[in-house]
Short mmCIF file of C-alpha atoms and ligand atoms in Angstrom, two decimals:
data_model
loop_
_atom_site.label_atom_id
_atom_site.label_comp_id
_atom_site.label_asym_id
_atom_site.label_seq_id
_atom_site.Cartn_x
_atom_site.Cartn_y
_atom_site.Cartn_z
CA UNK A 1 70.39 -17.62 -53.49
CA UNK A 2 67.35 -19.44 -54.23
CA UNK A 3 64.42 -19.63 -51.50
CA UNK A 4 64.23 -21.64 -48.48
CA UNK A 5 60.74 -23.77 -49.34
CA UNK A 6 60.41 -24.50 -45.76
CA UNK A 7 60.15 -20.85 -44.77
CA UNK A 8 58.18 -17.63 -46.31
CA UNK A 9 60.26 -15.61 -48.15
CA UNK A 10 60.61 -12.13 -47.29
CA UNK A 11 59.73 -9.85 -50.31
CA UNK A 12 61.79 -7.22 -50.99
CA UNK A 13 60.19 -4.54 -53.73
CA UNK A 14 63.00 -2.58 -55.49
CA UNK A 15 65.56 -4.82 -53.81
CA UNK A 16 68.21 -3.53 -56.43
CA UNK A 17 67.77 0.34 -55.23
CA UNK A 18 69.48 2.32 -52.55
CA UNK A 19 68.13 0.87 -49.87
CA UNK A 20 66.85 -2.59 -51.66
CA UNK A 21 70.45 -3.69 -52.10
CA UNK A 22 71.85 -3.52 -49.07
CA UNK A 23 68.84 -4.69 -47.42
CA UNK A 24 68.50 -7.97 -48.87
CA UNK A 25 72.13 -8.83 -47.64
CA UNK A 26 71.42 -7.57 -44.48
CA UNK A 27 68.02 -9.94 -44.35
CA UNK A 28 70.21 -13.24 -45.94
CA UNK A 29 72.61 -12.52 -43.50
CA UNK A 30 70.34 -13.33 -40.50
CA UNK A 31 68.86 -16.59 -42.37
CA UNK A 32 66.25 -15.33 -43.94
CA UNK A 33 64.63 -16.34 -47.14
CA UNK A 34 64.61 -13.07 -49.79
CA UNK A 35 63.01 -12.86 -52.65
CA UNK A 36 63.90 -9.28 -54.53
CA UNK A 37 61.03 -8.03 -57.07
CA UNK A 38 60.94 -5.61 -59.46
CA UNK A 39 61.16 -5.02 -63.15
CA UNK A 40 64.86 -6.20 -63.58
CA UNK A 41 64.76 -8.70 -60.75
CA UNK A 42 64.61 -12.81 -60.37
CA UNK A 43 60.72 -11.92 -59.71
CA UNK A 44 59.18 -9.68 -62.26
CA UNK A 45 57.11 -7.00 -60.72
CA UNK A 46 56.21 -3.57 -61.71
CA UNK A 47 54.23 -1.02 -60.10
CA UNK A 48 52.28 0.05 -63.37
CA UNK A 49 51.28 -3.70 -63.79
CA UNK A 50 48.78 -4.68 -61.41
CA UNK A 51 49.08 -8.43 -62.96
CA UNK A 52 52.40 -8.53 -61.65
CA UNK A 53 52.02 -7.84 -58.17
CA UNK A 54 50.32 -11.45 -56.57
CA UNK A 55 53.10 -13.89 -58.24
CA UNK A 56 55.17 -11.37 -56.33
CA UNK A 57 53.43 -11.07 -53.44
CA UNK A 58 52.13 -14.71 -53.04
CA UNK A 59 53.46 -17.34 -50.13
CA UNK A 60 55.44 -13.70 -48.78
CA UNK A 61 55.67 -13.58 -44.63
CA UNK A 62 56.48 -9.61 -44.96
CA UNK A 63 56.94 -6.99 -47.71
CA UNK A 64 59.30 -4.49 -47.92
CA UNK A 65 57.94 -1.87 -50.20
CA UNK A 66 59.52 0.79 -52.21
CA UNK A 67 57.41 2.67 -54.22
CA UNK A 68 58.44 4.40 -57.74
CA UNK A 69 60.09 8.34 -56.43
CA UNK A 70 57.15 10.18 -56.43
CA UNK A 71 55.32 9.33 -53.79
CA UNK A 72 53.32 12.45 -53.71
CA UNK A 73 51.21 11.63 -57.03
CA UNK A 74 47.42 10.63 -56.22
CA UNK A 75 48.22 7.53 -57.69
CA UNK A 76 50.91 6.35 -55.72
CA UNK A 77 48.19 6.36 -52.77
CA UNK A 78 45.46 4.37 -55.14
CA UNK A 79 48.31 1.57 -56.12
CA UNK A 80 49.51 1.42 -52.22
CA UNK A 81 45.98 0.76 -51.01
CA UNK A 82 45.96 -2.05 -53.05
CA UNK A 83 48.92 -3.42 -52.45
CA UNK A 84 48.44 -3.41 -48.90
CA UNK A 85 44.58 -5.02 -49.48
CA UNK A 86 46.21 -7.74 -51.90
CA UNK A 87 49.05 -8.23 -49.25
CA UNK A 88 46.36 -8.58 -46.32
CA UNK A 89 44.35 -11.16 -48.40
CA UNK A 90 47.52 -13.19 -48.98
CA UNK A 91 48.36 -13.70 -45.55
CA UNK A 92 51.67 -11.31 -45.60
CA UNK A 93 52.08 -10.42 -41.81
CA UNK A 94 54.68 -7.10 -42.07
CA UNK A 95 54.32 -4.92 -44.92
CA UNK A 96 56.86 -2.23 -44.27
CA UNK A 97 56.66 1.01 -46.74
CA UNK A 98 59.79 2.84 -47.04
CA UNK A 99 58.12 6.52 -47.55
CA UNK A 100 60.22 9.93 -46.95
CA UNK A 101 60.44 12.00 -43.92
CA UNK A 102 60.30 16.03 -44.31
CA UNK A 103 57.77 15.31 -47.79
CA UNK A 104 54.30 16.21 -46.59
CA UNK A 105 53.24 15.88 -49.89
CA UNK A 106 53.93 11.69 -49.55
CA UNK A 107 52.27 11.35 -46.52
CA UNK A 108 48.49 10.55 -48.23
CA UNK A 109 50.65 7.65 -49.52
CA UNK A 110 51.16 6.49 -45.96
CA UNK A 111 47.48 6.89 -45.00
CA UNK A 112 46.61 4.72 -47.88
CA UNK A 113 49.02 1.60 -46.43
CA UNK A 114 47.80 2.37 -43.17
CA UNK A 115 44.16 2.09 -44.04
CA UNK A 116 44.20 -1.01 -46.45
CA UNK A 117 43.85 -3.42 -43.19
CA UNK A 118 47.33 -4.91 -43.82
CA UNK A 119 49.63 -4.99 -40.33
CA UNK A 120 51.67 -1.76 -41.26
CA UNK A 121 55.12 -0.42 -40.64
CA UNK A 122 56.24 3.49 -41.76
CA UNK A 123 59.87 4.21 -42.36
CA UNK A 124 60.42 7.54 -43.53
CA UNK A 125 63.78 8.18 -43.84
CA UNK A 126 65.45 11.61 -44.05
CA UNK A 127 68.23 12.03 -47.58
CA UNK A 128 70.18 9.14 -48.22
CA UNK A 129 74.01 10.02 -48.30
CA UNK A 130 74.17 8.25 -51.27
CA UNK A 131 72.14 10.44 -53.42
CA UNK A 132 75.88 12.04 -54.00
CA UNK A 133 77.17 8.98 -55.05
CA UNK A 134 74.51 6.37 -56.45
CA UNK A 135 71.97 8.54 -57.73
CA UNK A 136 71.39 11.91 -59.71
CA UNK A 137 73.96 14.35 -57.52
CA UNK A 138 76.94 12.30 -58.66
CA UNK A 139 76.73 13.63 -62.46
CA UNK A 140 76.72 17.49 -61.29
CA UNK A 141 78.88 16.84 -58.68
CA UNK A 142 81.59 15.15 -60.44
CA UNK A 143 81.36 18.17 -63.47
CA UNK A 144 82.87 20.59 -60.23
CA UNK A 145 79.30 22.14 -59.36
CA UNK A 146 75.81 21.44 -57.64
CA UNK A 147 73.00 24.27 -57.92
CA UNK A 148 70.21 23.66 -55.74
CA UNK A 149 67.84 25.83 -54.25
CA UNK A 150 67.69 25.09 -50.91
CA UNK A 151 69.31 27.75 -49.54
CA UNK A 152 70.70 27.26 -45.75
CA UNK A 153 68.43 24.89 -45.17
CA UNK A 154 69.54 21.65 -43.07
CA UNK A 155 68.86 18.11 -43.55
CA UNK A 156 69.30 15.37 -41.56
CA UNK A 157 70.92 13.10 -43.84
CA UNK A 158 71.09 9.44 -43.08
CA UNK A 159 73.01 6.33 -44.73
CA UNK A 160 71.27 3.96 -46.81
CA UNK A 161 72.93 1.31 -45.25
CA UNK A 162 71.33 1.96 -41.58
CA UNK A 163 67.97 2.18 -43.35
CA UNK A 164 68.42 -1.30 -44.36
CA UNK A 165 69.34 -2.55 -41.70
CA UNK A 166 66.95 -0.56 -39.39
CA UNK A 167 64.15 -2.24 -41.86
CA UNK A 168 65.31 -6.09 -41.17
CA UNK A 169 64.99 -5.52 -37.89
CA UNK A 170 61.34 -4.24 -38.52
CA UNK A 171 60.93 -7.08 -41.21
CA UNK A 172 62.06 -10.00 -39.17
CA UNK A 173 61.36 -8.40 -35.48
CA UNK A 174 57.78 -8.47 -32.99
CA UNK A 175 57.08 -5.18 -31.93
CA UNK A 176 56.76 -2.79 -34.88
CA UNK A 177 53.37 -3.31 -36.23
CA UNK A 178 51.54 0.02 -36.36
CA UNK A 179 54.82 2.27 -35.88
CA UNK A 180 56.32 4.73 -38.11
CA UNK A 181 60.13 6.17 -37.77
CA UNK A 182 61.86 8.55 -38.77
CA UNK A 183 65.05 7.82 -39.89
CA UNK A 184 68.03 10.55 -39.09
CA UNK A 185 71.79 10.76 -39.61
CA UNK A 186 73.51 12.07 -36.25
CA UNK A 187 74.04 15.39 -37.56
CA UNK A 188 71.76 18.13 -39.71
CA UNK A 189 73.82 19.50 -42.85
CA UNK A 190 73.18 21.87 -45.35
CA UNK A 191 73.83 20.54 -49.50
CA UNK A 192 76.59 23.68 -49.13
CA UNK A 193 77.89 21.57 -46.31
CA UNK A 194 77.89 18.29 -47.51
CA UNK A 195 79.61 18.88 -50.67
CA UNK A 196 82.17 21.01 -49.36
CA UNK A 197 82.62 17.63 -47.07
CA UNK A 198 83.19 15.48 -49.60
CA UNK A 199 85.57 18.59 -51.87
CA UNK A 200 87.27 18.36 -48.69
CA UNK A 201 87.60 13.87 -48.31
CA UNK A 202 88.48 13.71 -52.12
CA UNK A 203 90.98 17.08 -52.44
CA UNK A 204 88.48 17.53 -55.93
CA UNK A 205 87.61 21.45 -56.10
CA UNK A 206 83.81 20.67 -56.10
CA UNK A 207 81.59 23.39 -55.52
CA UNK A 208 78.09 24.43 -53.86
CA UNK A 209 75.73 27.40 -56.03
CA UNK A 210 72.18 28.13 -54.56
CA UNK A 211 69.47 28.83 -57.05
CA UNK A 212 66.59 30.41 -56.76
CA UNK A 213 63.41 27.82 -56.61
CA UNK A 214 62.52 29.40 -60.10
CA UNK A 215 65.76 29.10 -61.45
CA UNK A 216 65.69 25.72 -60.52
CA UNK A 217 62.08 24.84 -62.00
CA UNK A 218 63.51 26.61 -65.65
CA UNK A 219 66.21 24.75 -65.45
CA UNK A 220 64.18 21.29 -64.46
CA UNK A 221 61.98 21.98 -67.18
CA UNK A 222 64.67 22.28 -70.04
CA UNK A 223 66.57 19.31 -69.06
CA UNK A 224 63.60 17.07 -69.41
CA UNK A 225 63.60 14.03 -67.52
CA UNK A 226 66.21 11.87 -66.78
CA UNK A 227 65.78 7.85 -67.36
CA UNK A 228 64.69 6.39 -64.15
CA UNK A 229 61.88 9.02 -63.55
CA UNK A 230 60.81 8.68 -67.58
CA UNK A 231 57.34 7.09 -66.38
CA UNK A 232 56.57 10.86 -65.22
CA UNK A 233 55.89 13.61 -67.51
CA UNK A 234 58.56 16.78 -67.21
CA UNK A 235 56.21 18.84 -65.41
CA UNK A 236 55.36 16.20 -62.54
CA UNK A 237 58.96 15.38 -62.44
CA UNK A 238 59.94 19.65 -62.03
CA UNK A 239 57.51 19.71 -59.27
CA UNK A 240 58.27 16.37 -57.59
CA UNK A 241 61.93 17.74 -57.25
CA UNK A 242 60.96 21.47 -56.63
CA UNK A 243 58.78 20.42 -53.98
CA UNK A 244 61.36 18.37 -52.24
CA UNK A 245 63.82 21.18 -52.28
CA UNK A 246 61.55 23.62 -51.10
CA UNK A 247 61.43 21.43 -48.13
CA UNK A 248 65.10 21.32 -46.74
CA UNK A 249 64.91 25.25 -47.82
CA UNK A 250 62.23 26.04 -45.29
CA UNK A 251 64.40 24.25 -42.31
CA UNK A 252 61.23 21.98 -41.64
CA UNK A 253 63.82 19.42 -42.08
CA UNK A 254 66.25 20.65 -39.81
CA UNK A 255 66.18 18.31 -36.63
CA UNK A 256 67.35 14.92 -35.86
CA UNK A 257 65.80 11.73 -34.32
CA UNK A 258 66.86 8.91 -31.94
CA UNK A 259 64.81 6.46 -34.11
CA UNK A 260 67.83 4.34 -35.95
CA UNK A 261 69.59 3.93 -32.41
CA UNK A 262 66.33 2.57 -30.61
CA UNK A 263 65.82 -0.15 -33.48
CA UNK A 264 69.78 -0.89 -34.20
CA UNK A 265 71.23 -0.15 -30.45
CA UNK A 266 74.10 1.80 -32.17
CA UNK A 267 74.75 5.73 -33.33
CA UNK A 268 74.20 6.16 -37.38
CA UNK A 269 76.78 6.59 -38.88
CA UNK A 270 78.18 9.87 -39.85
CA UNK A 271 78.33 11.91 -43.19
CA UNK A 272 82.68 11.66 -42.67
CA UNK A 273 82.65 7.77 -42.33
CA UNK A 274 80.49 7.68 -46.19
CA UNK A 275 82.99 10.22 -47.91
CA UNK A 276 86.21 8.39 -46.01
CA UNK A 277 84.68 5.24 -47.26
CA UNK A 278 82.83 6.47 -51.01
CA UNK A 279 85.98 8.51 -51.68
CA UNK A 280 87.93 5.33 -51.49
CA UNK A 281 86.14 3.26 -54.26
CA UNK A 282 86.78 6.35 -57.12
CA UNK A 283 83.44 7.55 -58.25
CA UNK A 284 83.90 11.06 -57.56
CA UNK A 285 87.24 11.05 -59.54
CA UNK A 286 85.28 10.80 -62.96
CA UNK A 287 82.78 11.63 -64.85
CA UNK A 288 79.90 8.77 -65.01
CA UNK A 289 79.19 7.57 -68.22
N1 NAP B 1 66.70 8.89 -52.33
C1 NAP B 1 66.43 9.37 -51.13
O1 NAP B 1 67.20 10.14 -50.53
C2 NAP B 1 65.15 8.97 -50.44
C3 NAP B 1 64.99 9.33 -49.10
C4 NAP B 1 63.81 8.96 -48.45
C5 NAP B 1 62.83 8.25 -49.13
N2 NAP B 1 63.03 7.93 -50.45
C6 NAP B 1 61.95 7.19 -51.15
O2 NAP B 1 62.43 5.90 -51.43
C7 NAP B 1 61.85 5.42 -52.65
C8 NAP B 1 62.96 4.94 -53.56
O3 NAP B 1 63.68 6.04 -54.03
P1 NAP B 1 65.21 5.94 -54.48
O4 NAP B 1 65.48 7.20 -55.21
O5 NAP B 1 66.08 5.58 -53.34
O6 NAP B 1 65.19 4.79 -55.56
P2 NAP B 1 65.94 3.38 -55.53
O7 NAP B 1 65.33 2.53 -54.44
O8 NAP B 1 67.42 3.58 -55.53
O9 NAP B 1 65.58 2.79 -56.95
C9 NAP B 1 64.25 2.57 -57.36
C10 NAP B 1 63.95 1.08 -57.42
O10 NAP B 1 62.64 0.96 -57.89
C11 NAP B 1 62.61 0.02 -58.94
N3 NAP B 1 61.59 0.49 -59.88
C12 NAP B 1 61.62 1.58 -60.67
N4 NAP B 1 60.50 1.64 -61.41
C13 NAP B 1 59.75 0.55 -61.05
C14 NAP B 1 58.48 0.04 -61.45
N5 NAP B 1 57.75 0.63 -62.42
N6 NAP B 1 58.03 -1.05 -60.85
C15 NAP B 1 58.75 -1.72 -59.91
N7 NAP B 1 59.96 -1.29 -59.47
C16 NAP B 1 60.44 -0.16 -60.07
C17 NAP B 1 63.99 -0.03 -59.55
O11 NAP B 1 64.36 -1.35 -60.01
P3 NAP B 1 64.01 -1.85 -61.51
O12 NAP B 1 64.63 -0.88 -62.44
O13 NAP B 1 64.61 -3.23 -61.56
O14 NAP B 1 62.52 -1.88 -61.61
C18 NAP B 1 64.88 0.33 -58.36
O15 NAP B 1 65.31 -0.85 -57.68
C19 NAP B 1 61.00 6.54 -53.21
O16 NAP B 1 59.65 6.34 -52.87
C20 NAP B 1 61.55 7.78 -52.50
O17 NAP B 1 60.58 8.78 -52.35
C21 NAP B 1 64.17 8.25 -51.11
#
């Protein structure tokens, strides 16, 4: 769809991602004017490209941002200052950053948007579901076993789907500005659990190993790094994961939050309705190429 001239677009950063992709529907739906940015998108725009970011950002209402996975890097808070002071002197009035809830280490990320002067939103949302089916988990998965180590730890995994469509709401809606959310499923799960979930929804004889955090690391380390993370070296990328992991193993992660039915007026939807649902399409019956 091309944009409406006689309305500011909404800018959607990574609009081809988890989230990104079923947000931009979700925005179009209600009328408004998207324009999706990032390196493979209608508007070119990459994070390690400063030059890209004001043809992206320029004539935008409100920015939904998705920053590159690791969040936690020093630089990820130096580029998100900016954006949010480029954003500010451009007249964007929302700039919403999708960061991650339970992931201390992202939170100087956060302070960075909050501080650049540009009207702020935080969504941190807890796992996406579809990590086991969009995203690294599906290749293990698939093969018959996940090794993690994160123990019996719980996590309050939530569907990408109400994460986009809790952030239109924030995008197109008054009242917002200067909030941040955390973003729950309606019920805390361990990895052990939610594979054995979807074993059960597909009749596939999938299984959950825990590691040891070492184990893991070793193992991190002599896979290298997989392609969408190559901008990282193999060490950041073994303690970007490691770190996250270490989370859900403590059990900081292990409570749940109202925050997706106060900005949707509906329950999230649960971990059975995305295997019912995910099962249905095939992608856990093969291996991905
Ligand atoms: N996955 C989760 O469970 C989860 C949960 C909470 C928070 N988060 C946070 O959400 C963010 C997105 O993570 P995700 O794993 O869900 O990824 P994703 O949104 O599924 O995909 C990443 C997106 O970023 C774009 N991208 C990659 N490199 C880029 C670059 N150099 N410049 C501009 N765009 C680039 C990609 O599009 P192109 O290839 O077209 O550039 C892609 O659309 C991260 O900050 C993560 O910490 C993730």
């Amino acid at each position: 769809m091309t944009e409406n001239l006689t309305e500011r677009p909404i800018v959607v950063l990574g609009g081809l991602g988890k989230v990104g992709r079923r947000l931009v529907p979700a925005l179009r739906d209600g009328g408004h004017p998207v324009r999706v940015a990032s390196r493979s998108s209608e508007q070119h725009f990459d994070w390690l490209d400063t030059a890209t970011w004001a043809p992206a950002l320029e004539g935008a209402r409100a920015v939904y941002v998705v920053y590159l996975q690791n969040l936690f890097s020093p630089e990820a808070a130096v580029r998100l200052r900016s954006l949010g002071e480029l954003a500010l002197s451009l007249g964007v009035e929302r700039v919403v950053l999708q960061s991650a809830r339970g992931w201390p280490e992202a939170y100087p990320a956060e302070v960075a948007v909050r501080s650049s002067g540009a009207p702020w939103t935080i969504l941190r949302p807890a796992w996406f579901f579809q990590n086991f089916s969009e995203a690294l988990l599906v290749h293990p998965l698939v093969a018959g076993e996940v090794r993690l180590p994160t123990g019996d730890g719980r996590e309050a995994f939530v569907d990408a789907q109400d994460v986009a469509e809790a952030a239109a709401r924030v995008l197109t809606e008054d009242g917002h500005t200067g909030r941040l959310y955390e973003l729950t499923g309606p019920r805390l799960l361990t990895f052990g659990d939610a594979v054995a979930e979807i074993a059960a929804g597909t009749g596939h004889d999938f299984r959950f190993s825990a590691q040891s955090a070492e184990e893991f690391a070793a193992e991190m380390r002599a896979a290298g790094v997989p392609e969408p993370y190559r901008y990282m070296d193999t060490e950041e990328f073994a303690r970007m994961e490691s770190s996250l992991f270490a989370q859900v193993h403590s059990g900081a992660n292990g409570y749940l939050t109202d925050a997706v039915e106060r900005i949707l007026g509906r329950a999230p939807r649960d971990f059975a309705d995305y295997v019912r649902e995910t099962a249905a399409t095939g992608v856990w019956d093969k291996q991905p190429s």
